[in-house]
CSV table of C-alpha atoms and ligand atoms in Angstrom, one decimal:
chain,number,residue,atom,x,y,z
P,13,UNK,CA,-9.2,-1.0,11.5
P,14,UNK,CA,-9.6,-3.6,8.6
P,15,UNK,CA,-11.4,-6.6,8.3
P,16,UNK,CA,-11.3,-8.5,5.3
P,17,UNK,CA,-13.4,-11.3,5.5
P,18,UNK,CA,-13.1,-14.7,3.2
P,19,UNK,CA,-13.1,-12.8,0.1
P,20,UNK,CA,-13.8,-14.6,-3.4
P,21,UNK,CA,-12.4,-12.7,-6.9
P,22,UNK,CA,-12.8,-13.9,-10.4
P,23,UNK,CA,-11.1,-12.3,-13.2
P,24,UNK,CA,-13.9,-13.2,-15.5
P,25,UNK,CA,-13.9,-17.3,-15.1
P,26,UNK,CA,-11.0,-17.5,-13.5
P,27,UNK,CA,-11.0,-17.3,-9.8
P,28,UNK,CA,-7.8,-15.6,-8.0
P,29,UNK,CA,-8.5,-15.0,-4.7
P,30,UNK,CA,-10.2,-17.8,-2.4
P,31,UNK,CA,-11.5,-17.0,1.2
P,32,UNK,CA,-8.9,-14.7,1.7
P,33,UNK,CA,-8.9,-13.2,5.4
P,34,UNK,CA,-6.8,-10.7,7.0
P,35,UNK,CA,-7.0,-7.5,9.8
P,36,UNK,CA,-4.7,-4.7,10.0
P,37,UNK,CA,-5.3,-3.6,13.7
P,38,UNK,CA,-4.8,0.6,14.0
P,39,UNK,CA,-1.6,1.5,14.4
P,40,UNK,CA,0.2,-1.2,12.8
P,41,UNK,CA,2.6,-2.2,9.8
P,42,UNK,CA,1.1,-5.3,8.1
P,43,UNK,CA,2.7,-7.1,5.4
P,44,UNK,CA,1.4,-8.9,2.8
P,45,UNK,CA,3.7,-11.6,1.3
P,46,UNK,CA,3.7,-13.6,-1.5
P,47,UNK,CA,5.4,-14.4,-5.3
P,48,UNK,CA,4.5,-13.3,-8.5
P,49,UNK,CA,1.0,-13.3,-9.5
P,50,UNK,CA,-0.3,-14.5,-6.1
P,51,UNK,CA,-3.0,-12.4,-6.0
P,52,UNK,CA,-1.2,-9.6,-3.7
P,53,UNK,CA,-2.4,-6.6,-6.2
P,54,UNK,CA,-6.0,-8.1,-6.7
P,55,UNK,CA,-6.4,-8.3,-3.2
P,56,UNK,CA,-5.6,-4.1,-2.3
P,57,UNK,CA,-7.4,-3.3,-5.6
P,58,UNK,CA,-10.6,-4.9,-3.9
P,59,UNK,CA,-9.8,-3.1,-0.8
P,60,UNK,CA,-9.7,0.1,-3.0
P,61,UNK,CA,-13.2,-1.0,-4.5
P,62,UNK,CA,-11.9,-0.9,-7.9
P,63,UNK,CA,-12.7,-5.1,-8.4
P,64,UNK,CA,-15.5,-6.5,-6.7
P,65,UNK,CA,-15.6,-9.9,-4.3
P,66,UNK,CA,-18.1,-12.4,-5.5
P,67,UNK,CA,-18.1,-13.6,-1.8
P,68,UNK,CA,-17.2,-12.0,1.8
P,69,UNK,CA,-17.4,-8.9,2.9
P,70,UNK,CA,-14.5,-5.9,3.8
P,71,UNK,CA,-14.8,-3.8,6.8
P,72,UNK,CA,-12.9,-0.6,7.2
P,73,UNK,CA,-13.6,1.5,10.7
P,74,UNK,CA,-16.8,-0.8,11.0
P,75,UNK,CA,-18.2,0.4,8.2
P,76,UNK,CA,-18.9,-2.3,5.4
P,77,UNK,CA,-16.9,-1.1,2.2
P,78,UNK,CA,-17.2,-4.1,0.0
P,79,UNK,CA,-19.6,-2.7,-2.7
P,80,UNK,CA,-18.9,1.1,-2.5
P,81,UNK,CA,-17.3,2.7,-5.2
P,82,UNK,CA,-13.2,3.7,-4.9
P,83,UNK,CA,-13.8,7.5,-4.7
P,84,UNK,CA,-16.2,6.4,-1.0
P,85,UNK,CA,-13.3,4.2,-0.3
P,86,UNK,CA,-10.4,7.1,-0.7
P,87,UNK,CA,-13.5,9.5,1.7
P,88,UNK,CA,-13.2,7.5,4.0
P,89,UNK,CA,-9.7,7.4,4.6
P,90,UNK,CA,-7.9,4.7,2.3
P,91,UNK,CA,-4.6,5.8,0.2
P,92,UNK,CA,-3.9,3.2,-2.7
P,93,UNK,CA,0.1,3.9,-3.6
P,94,UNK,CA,-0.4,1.8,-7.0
P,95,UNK,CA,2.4,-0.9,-8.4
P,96,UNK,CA,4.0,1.2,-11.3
P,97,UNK,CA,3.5,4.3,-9.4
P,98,UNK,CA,0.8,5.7,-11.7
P,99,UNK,CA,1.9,9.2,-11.5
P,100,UNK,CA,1.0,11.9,-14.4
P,101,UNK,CA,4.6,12.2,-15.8
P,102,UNK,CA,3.4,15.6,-17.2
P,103,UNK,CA,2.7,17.1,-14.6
P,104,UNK,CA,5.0,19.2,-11.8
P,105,UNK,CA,6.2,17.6,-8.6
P,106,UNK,CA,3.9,19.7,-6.9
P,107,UNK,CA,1.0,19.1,-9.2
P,108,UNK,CA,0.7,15.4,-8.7
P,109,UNK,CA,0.9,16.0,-4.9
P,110,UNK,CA,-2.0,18.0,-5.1
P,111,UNK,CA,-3.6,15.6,-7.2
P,112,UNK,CA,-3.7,13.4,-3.8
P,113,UNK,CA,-5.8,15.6,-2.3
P,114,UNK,CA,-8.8,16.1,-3.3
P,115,UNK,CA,-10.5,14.4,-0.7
P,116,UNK,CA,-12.4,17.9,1.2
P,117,UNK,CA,-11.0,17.5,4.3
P,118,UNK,CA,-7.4,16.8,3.1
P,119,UNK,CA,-7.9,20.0,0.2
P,120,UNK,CA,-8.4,22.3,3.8
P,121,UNK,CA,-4.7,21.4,4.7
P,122,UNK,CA,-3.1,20.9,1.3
P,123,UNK,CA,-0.4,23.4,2.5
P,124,UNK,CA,1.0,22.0,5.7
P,125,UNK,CA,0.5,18.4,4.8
P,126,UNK,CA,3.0,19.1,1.5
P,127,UNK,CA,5.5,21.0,4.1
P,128,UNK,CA,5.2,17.5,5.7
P,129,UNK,CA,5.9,15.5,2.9
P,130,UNK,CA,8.8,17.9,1.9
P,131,UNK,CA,10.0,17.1,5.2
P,132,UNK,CA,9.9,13.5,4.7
P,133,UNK,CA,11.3,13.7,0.8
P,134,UNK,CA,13.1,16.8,0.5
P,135,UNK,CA,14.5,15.9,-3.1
P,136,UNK,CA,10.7,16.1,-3.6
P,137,UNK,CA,10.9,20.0,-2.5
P,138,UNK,CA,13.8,20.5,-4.4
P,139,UNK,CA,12.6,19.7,-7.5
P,140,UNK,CA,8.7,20.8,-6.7
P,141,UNK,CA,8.4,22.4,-9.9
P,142,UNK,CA,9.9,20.0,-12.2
P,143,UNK,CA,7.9,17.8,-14.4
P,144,UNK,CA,6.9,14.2,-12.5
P,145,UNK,CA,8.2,12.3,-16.1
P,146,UNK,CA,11.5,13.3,-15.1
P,147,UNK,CA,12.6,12.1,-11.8
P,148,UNK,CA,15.2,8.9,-11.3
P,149,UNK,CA,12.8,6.1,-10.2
P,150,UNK,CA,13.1,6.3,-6.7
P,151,UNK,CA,12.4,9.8,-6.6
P,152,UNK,CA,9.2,8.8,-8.7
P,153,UNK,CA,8.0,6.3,-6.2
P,154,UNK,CA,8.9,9.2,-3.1
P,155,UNK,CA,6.3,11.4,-4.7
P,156,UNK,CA,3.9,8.5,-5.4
P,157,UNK,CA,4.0,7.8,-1.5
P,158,UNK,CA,3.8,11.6,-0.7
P,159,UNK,CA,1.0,11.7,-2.7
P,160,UNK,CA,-0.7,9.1,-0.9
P,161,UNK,CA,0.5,11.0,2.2
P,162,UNK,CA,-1.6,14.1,0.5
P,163,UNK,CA,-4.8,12.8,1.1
P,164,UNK,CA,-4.3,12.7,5.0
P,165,UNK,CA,-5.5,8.5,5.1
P,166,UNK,CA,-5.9,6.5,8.2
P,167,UNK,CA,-4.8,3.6,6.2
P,168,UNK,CA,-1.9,3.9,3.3
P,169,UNK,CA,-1.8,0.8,1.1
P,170,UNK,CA,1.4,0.6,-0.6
P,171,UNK,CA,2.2,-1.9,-4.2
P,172,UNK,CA,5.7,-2.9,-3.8
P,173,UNK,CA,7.1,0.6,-2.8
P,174,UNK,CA,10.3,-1.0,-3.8
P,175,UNK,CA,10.5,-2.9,-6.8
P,176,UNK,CA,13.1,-1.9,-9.6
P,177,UNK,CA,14.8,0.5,-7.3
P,178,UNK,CA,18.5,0.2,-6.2
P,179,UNK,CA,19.3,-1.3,-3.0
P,180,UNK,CA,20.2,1.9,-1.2
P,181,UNK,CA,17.0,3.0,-2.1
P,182,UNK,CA,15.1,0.2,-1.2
P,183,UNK,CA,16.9,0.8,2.4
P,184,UNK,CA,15.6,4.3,2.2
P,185,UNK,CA,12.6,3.8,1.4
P,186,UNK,CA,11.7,1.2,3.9
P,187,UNK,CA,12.8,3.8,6.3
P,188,UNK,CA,10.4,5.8,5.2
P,189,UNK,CA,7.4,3.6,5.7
P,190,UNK,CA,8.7,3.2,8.9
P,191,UNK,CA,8.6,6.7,10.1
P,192,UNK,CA,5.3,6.9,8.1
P,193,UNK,CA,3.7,4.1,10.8
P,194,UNK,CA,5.8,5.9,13.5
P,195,UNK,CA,3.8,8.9,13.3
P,196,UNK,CA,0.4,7.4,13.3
P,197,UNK,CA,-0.6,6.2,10.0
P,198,UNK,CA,-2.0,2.4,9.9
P,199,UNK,CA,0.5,0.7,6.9
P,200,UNK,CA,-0.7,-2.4,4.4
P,201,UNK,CA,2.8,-3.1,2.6
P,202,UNK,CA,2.7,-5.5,-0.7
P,203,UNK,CA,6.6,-6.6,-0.6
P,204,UNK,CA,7.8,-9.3,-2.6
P,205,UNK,CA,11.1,-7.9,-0.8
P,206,UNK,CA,10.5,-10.7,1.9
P,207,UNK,CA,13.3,-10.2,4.3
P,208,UNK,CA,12.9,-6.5,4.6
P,209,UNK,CA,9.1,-6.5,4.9
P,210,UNK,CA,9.4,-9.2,7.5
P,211,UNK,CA,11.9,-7.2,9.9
P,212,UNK,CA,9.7,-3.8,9.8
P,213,UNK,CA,6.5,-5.1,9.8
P,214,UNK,CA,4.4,-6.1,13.3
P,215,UNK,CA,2.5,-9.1,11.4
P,216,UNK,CA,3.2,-10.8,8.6
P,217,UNK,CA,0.2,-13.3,5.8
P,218,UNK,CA,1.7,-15.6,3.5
P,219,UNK,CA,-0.6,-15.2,0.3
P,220,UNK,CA,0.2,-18.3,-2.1
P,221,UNK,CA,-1.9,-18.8,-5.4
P,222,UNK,CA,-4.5,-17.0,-4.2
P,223,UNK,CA,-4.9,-18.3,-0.2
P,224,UNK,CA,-3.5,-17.4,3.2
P,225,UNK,CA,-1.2,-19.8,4.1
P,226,UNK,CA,0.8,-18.6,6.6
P,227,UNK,CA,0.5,-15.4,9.5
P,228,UNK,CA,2.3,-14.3,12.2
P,229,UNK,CA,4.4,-11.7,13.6
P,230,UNK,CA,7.2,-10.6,11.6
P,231,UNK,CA,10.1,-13.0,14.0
P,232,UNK,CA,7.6,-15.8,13.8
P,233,UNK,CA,7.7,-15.7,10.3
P,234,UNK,CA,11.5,-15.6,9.8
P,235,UNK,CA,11.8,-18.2,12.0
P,236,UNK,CA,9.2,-20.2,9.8
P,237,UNK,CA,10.9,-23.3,7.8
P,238,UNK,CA,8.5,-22.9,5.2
P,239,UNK,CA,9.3,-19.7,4.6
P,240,UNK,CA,13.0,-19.7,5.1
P,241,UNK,CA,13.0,-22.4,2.2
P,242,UNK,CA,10.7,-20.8,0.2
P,243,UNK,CA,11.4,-16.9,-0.3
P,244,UNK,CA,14.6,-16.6,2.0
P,245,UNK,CA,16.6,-19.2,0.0
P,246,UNK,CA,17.8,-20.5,3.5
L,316,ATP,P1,2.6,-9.2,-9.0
L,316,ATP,O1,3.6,-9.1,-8.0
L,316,ATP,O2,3.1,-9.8,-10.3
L,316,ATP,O3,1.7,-8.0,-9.2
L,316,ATP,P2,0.4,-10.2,-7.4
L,316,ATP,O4,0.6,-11.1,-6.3
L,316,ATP,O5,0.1,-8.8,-7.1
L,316,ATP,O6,1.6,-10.3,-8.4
L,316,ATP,P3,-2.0,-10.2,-9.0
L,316,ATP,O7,-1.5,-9.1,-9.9
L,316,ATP,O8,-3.0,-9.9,-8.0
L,316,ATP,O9,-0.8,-10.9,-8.3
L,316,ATP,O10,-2.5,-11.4,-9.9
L,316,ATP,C1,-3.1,-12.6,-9.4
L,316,ATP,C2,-3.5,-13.5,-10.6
L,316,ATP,O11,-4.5,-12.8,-11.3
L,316,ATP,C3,-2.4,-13.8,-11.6
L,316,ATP,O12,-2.5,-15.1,-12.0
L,316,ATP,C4,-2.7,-12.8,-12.7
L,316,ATP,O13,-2.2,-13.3,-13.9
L,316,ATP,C5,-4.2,-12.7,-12.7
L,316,ATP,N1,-4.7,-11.4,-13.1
L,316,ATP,C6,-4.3,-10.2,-12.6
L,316,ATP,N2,-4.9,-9.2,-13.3
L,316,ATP,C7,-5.7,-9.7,-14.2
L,316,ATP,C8,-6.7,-9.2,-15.2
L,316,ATP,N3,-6.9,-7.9,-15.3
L,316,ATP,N4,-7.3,-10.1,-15.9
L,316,ATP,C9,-7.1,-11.5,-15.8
L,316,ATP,N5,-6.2,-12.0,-14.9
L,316,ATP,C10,-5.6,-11.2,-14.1
């Protein structure tokens, strides 16, 4: 479904990403590994078309999408669930999940895809017409993912769905991503939550200062020395 092909990004002189190369077949949960300031966030931003490669190419569907612009790339069928969650804090619950689709053919079923995001996140219908500025933190990055969900996407990119959230939420919300790739949709996942995003996901890439290291299935990589020292602390 993607194709990401030896990508090369600069952040003005300094390089960040070097030939990075990955695929996230249909269907599957892919995770996307690494520390702090590895490049994980560059990398999906590029996807999104919101930074440009200065070498390879993307493919989503077959279609090249390395030089269109992010509103082409969200068309076509890309959700971007942002680090930080992004959300307009201003707005109601419901508001910022209609914000997510704006995309035509998402705006045509704006009302039963929210019934299934409520059905998903139903503190998210509870508190629909609340303000977004005012939810507990996991219930802000819920309706961040629902209003991924809004825009009806073939592929949902998520940022680190669970950083800065307690650990029963972190459970939850892994459980949710799960179900999410349960019922169709194809899922890129930035963890720096290693265990957890190795156990869900069906293949695993090991991004370290800016290069693929490592890739395999999920049980491959667990079983990896490398990465058992590394980011298990085994
Ligand atoms: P994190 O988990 O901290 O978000 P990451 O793996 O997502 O880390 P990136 O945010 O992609 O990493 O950052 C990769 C490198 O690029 C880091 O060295 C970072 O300092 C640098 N970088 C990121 N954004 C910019 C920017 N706007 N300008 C200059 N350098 C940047």
């Amino acid at each position: 479904m993607l194709k990401v092909n030896n990508i090369n990004v600069s952040y003005g002189d300094v390089q960040v990403l070097w030939d990075v190369s990955f695929e996230v077949p249909e269907g599957e949960l892919v995770a996307l590994l690494g520390a702090n300031g590895a490049g994980k966030t560059t990398i999906l931003n590029t996807i999104s078309g919101l930074l440009r490669p200065h070498g390879g190419n993307i493919y989503f569907l077959q279609n090249e999408i390395t030089r269109i612009p992010a509103y082409r790339v969200a068309e076509m069928g890309i959700a971007h669930v942002p680090e930080g969650r992004r959300l307009f804090p201003e707005m109601t619950v419901k508001e910022n999940l209609e914000m997510g689709s704006l995309v035509p053919e998402a705006k045509k079923k704006r009302k039963e895809t929210m019934e299934w995001v409520f059905s998903l996140f139903p503190i998210l219908k509870d508190k629909q017409n609340q303000e977004a500025g005012t939810l507990s933190g996991g219930q802000q990055q819920m309706l961040a993912i629902g209003r991924g969900l809004m825009a009806l996407p073939k592929l949902l990119m998520l940022d680190e769905p669970s950083l800065g959230l307690a650990p029963v939420l972190v459970n939850q919300v892994f459980e949710i991503v799960k179900e999410i790739n349960q019922r169709g949709i194809t899922v890129l996942l930035v963890e720096q939550n290693i265990m957890h995003a190795l156990n869900m996901c069906t293949r695993a890439y090991v991004l370290e200062n800016g290069r693929i290291t490592l890739q395999g299935s999920g049980a491959e990589l667990l079983n990896n020395q490398h990465v058992k020292e590394a980011y298990l602390g085994i």
